[in-house]
Short mmCIF file of C-alpha atoms in Angstrom, two decimals:
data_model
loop_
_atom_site.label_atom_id
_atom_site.label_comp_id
_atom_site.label_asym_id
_atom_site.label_seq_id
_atom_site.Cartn_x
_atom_site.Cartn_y
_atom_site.Cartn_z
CA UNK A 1 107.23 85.15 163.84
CA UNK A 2 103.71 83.31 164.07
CA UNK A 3 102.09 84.17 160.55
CA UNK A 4 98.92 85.53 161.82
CA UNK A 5 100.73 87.88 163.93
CA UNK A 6 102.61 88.88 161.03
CA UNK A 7 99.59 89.04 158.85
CA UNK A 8 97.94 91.47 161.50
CA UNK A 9 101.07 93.61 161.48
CA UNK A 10 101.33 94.21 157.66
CA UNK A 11 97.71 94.58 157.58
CA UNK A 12 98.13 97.66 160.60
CA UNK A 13 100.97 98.53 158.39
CA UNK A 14 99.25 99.32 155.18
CA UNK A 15 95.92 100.67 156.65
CA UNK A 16 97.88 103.14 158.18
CA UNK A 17 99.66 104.05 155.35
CA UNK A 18 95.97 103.87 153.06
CA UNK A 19 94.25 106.04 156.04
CA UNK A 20 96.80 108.66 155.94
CA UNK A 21 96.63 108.97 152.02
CA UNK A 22 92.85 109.26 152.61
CA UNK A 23 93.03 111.62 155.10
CA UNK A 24 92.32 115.33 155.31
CA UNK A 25 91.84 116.32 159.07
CA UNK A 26 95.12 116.57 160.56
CA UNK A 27 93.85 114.88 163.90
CA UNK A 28 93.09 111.85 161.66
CA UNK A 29 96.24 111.87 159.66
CA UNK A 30 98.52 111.87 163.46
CA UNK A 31 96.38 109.03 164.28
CA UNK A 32 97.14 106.85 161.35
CA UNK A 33 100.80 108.24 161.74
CA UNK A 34 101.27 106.20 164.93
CA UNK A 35 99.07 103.12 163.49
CA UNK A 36 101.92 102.80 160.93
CA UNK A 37 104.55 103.23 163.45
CA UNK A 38 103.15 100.81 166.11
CA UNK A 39 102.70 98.49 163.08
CA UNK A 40 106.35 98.11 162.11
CA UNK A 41 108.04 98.08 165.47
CA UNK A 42 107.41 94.45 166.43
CA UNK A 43 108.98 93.35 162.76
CA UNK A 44 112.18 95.57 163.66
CA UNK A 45 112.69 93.72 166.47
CA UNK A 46 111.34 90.80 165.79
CA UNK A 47 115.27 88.96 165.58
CA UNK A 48 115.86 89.91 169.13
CA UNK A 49 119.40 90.85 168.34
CA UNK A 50 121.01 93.74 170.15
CA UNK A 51 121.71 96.25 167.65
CA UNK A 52 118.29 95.56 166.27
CA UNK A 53 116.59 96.33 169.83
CA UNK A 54 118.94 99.26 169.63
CA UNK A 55 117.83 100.34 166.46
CA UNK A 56 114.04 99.91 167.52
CA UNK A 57 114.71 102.01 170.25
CA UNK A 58 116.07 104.71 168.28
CA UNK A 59 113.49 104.66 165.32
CA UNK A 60 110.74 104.77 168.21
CA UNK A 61 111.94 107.33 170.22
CA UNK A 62 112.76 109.22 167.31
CA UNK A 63 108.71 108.48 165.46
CA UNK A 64 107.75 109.54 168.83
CA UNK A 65 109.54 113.29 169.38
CA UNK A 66 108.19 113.66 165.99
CA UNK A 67 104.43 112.48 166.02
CA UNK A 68 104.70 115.16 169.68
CA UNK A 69 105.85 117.40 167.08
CA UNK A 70 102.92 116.68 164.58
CA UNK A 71 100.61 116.97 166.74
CA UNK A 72 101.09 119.98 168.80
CA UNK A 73 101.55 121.98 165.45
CA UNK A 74 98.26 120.71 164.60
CA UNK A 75 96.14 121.59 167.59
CA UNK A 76 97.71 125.13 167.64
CA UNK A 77 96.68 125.80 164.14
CA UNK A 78 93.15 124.30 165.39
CA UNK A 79 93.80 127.07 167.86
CA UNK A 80 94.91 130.01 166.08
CA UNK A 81 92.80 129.43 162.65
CA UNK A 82 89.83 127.12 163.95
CA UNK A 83 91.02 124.70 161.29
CA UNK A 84 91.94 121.05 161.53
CA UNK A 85 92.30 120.57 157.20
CA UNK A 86 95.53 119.88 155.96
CA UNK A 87 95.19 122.13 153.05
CA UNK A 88 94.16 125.17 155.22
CA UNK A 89 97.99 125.54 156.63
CA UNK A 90 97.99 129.62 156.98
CA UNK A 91 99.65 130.54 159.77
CA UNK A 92 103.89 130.28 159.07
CA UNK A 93 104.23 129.06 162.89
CA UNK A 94 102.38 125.92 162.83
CA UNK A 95 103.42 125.32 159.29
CA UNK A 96 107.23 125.46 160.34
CA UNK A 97 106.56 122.89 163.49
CA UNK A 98 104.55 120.70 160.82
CA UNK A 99 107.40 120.52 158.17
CA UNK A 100 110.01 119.53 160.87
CA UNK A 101 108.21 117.19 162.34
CA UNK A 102 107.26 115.54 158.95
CA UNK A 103 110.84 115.90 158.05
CA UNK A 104 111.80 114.38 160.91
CA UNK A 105 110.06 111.53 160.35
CA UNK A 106 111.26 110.56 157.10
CA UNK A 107 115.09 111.47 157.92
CA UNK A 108 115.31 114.58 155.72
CA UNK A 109 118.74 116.80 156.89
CA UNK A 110 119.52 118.56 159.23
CA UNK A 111 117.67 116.01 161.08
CA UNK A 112 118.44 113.02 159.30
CA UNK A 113 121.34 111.79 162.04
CA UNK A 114 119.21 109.12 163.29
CA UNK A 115 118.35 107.36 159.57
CA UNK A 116 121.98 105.76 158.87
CA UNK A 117 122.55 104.49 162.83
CA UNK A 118 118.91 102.87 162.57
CA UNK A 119 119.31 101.44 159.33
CA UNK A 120 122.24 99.96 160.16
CA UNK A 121 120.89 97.82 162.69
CA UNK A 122 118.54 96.30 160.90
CA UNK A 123 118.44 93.35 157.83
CA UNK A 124 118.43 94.49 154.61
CA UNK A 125 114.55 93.40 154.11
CA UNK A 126 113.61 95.95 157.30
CA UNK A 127 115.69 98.56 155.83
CA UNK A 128 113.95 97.97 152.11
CA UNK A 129 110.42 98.94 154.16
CA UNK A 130 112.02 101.35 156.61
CA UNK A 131 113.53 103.48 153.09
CA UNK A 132 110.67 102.77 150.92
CA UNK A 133 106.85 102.22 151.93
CA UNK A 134 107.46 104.62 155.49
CA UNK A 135 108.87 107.35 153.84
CA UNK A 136 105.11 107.24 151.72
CA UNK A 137 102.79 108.76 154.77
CA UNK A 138 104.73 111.74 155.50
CA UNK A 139 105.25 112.26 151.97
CA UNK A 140 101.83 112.88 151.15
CA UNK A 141 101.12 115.00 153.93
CA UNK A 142 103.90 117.09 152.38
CA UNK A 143 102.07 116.76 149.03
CA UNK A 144 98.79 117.73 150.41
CA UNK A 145 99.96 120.90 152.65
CA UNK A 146 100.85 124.35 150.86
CA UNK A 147 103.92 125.12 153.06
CA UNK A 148 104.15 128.40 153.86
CA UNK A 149 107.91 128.50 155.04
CA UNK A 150 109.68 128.63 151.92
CA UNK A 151 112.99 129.65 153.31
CA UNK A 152 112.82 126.61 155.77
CA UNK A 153 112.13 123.99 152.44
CA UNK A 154 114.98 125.43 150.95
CA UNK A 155 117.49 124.94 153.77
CA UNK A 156 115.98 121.45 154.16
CA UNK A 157 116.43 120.70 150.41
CA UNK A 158 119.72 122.11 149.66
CA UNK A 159 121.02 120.43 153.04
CA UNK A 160 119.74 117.11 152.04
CA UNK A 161 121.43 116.94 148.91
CA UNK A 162 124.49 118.00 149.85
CA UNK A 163 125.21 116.15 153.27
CA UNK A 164 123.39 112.87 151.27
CA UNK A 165 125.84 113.22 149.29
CA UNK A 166 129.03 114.01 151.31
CA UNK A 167 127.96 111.81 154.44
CA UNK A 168 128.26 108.50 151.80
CA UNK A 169 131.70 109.05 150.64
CA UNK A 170 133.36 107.71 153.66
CA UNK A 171 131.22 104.99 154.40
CA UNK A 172 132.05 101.05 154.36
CA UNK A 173 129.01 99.64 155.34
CA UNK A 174 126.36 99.42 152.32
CA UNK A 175 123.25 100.01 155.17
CA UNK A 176 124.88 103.35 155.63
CA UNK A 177 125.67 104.13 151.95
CA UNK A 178 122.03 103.09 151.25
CA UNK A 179 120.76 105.78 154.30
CA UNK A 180 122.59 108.79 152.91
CA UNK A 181 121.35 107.82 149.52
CA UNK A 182 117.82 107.92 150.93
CA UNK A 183 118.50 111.28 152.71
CA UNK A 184 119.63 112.83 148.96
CA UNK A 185 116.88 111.78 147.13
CA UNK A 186 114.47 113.12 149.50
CA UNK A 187 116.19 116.63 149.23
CA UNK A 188 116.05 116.25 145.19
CA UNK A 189 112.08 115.43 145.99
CA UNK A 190 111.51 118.43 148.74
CA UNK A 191 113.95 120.49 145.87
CA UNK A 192 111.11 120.35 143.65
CA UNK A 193 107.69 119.78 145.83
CA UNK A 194 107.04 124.01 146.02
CA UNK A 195 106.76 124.22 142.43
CA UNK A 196 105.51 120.82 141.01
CA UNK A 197 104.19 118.45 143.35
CA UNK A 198 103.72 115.84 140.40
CA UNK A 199 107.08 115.88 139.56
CA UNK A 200 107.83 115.80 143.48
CA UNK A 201 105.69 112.32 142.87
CA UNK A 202 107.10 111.14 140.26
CA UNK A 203 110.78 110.97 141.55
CA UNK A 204 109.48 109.45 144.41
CA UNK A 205 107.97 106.34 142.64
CA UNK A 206 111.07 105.91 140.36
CA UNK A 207 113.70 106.08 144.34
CA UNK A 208 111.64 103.38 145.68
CA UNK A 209 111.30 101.50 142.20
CA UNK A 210 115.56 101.55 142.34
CA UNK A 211 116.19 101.50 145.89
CA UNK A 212 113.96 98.37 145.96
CA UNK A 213 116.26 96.82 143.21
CA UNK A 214 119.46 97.99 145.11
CA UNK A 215 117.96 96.28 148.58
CA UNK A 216 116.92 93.09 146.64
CA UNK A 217 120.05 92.95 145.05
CA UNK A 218 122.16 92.93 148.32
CA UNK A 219 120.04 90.79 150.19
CA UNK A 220 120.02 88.16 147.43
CA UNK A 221 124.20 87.97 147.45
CA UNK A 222 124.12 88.53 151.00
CA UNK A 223 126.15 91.47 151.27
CA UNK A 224 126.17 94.40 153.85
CA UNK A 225 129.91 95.88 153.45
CA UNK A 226 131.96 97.10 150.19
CA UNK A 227 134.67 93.88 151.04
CA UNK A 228 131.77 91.57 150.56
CA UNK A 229 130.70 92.64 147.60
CA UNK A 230 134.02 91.67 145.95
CA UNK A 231 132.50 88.00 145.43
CA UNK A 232 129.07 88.51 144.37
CA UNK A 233 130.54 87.54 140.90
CA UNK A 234 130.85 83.29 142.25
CA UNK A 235 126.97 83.78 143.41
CA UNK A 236 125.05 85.26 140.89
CA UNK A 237 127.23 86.39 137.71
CA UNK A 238 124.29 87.51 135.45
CA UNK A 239 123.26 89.92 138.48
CA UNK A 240 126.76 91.18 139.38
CA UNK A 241 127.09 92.58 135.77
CA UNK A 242 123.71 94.43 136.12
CA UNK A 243 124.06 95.43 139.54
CA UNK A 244 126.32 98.29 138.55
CA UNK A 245 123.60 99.71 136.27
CA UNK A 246 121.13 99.57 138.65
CA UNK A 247 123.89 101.89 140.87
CA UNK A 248 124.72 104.25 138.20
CA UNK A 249 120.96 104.51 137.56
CA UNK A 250 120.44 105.70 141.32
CA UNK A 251 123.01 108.72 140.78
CA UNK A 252 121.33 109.93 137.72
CA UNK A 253 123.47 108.36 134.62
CA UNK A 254 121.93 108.34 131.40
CA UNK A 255 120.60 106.57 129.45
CA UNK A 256 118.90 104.92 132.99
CA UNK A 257 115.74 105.42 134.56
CA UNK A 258 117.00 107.73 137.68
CA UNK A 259 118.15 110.23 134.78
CA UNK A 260 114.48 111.35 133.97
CA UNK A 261 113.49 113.01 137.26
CA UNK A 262 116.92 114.93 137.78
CA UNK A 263 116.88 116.25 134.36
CA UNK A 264 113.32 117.24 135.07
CA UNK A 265 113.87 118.80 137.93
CA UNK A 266 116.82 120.68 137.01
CA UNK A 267 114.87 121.87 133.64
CA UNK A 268 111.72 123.14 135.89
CA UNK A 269 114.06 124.84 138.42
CA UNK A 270 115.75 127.08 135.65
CA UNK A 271 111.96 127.65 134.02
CA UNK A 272 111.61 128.82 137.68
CA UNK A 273 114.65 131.34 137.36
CA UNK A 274 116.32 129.40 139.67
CA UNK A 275 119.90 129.09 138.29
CA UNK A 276 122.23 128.68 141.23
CA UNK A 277 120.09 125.95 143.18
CA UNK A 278 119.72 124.15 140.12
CA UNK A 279 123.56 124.07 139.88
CA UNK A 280 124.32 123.43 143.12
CA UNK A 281 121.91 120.49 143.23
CA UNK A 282 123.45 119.35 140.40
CA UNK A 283 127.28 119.61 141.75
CA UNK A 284 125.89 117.29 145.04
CA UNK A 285 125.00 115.25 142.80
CA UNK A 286 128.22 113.90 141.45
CA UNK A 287 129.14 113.55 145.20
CA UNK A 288 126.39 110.36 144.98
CA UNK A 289 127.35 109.65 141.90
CA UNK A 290 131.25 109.22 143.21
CA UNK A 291 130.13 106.11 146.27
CA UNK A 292 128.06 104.84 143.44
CA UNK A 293 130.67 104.37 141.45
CA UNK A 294 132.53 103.35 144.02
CA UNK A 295 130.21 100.28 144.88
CA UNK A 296 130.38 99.15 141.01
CA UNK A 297 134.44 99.14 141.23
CA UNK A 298 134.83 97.24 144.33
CA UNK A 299 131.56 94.86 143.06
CA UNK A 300 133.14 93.95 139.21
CA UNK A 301 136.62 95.03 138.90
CA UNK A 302 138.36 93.46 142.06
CA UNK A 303 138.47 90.41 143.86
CA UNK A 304 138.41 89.18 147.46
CA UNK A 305 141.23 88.13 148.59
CA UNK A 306 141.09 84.12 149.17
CA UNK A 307 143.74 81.78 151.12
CA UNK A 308 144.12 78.01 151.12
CA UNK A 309 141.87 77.03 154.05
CA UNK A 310 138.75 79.73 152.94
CA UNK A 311 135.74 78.49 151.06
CA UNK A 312 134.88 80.57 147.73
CA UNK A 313 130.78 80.56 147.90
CA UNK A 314 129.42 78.99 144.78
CA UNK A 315 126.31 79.02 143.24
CA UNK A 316 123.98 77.52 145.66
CA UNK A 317 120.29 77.07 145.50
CA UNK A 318 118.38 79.87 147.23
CA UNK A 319 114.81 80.45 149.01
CA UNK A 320 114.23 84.21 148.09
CA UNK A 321 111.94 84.97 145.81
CA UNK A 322 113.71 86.91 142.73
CA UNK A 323 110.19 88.13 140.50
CA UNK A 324 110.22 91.21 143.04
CA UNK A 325 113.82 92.06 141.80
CA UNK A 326 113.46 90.83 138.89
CA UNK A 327 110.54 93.23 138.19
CA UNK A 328 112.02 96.27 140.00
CA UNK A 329 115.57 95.72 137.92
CA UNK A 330 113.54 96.22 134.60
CA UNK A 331 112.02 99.56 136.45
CA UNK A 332 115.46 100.85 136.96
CA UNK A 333 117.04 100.35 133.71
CA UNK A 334 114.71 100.53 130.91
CA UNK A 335 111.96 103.81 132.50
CA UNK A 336 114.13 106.38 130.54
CA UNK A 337 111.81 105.83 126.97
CA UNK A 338 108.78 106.44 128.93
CA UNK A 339 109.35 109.53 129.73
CA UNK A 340 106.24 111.37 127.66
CA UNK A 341 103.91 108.80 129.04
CA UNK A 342 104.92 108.89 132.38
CA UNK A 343 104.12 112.91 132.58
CA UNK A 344 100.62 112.23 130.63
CA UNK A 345 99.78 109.30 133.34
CA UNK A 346 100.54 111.88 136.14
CA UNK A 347 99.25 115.39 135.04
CA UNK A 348 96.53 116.67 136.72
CA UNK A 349 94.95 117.72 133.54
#
């Protein structure tokens, strides 16, 4: 792709992202909605591949149904309350359309079916931007509204964690994995959001600080199924042995980084007399945990298998630059410490 084109693209990319965090008028938040979108659908398709042009397809239609969504809820609470502000969400009808439709947008179940068949058609680097920096719009809209349909969040969260969890455990293809992972951290995020936002905030910088690591990670050793992970260890040994803590620290091990947010959560939920969800979040949890796990087996305790006439990749030279992982890696594995400060740096008080 030409590099001022590409330039212009991020550039649409983040402003709509920055406009939407800036935001407060609901009109002005769709609008920067479907900057963001536009933005990012030339770079999905920019390898002219099938399954990518498939996968455009999909994520547009799909941006598109919700964005309708968005923005019909919108004008009828213009209609019913004479109020465009996000905060100012009063009515439970409007406020129901608004959370699906945000939902829907960042592949939250039960309408998360689309996330795992688009990611899968894309590289690894459009799927680091497609689970990470767009999931950050609709998640502050979400921040910034008072939802009014509590039953509604807690179908979405309790769903989320537990088909995040049980839609990994039969899947091959590490795109896949990586998309049901996505759709059970949201629901640990949306688990908490009712009854502390910051917290809500926090594990939401600490999933993209280790998802970014895990996306990194694969991309740099090439690998986008279990089978070819079995011979990372001949292209990068020092990252093969810390890959698998980078893994364990997405399902919540301690003494990782990942480990911070779920014991926070599940400490505020039972402050918030709210026993059983906190155990069943915490049972779907070891569901993650389990494909995890299963990733570190096949990446450091087996081997491909190799005949006479195949070629064993070595160590070559590469072109990609590894301070972004490098950076991220340290993020995932050494956060746990920081605990204290991290809550002082994000209280509101």
């Amino acid at each position: 792709m030409n590099p001022y084109i590409l330039s212009t693209l991020l550039f649409g990319l983040g402003l709509g992202t920055t406009i939407t965090f800036a935001s407060s008028h609901w009109l002005l938040a769709w609008m920067a909605l479907e900057m963001n979108t536009l933005a990012i659908i030339p770079l999905m398709a920019q390898h002219h591949h099938p399954r990518a042009v498939e996968a455009t397809t999909k994520y547009f239609l799909t941006q598109a149904t919700a964005a309708a969504m968005l923005l019909f809820a919108s004008t009828t609470t213009a209609w019913l309350t004479a109020q465009w502000a996000i905060q100012q969400m009063t009515h439970p009808l409007p406020s129901t359309i608004l959370i699906l439709a945000l939902s829907l947008k960042i592949g939250l179940a039960p309408v998360h079916s689309w996330l795992p068949e688009v990611l899968q058609g894309f590289d690894l680097t459009t799927g680091l931007i497609l689970s990470t920096w767009q999931k950050l719009a609709p998640f502050a809209l979400l921040l910034q509204m008072q939802p009014a349909g509590a039953t509604l969040l807690v179908i979405l969260r309790l769903a989320s964690t537990l088909i995040g969890g049980w839609g990994g455990l039969n899947q091959t293809q590490l795109r896949n994995i990586l998309a049901y992972s996505s759709i059970a951290h949201l629901g640990w995020m949306i688990l908490i959001l009712q009854f502390s936002p910051t917290l809500a905030l926090l594990a939401l910088l600490t999933y993209i600080a280790m998802t970014s690591s895990t996306f990194l990670t694969f991309n740099l050793n090439n690998s986008t199924n279990i089978t070819s992970l079995a011979i990372s260890w001949a292209k990068s040994p020092a990252l093969t042995c810390l890959t698998p803590l980078i893994l364990l620290s997405l399902g919540g091990s301690s003494p990782l980084t990942r480990f911070m947010p779920k014991w926070l959560i599940l400490q505020d939920l039972t402050n918030q007399d709210l026993p059983c969800t906190a155990t069943l979040a915490a049972l779907t949890a070891l569901l993650s945990l389990y494909f995890y796990l299963r990733l570190s087996y096949a990446m450091t305790l087996t081997m491909a298998p190799n005949n006479l006439i195949g070629i064993t990749p070595w160590r070559t030279h590469h072109s990609q630059l590894t301070l972004p992982l490098a950076f991220f890696t340290m993020l995932t594995l050494l956060l746990l410490p920081l605990t204290p400060s991290a809550l002082a740096l994000l209280s509101p008080y």
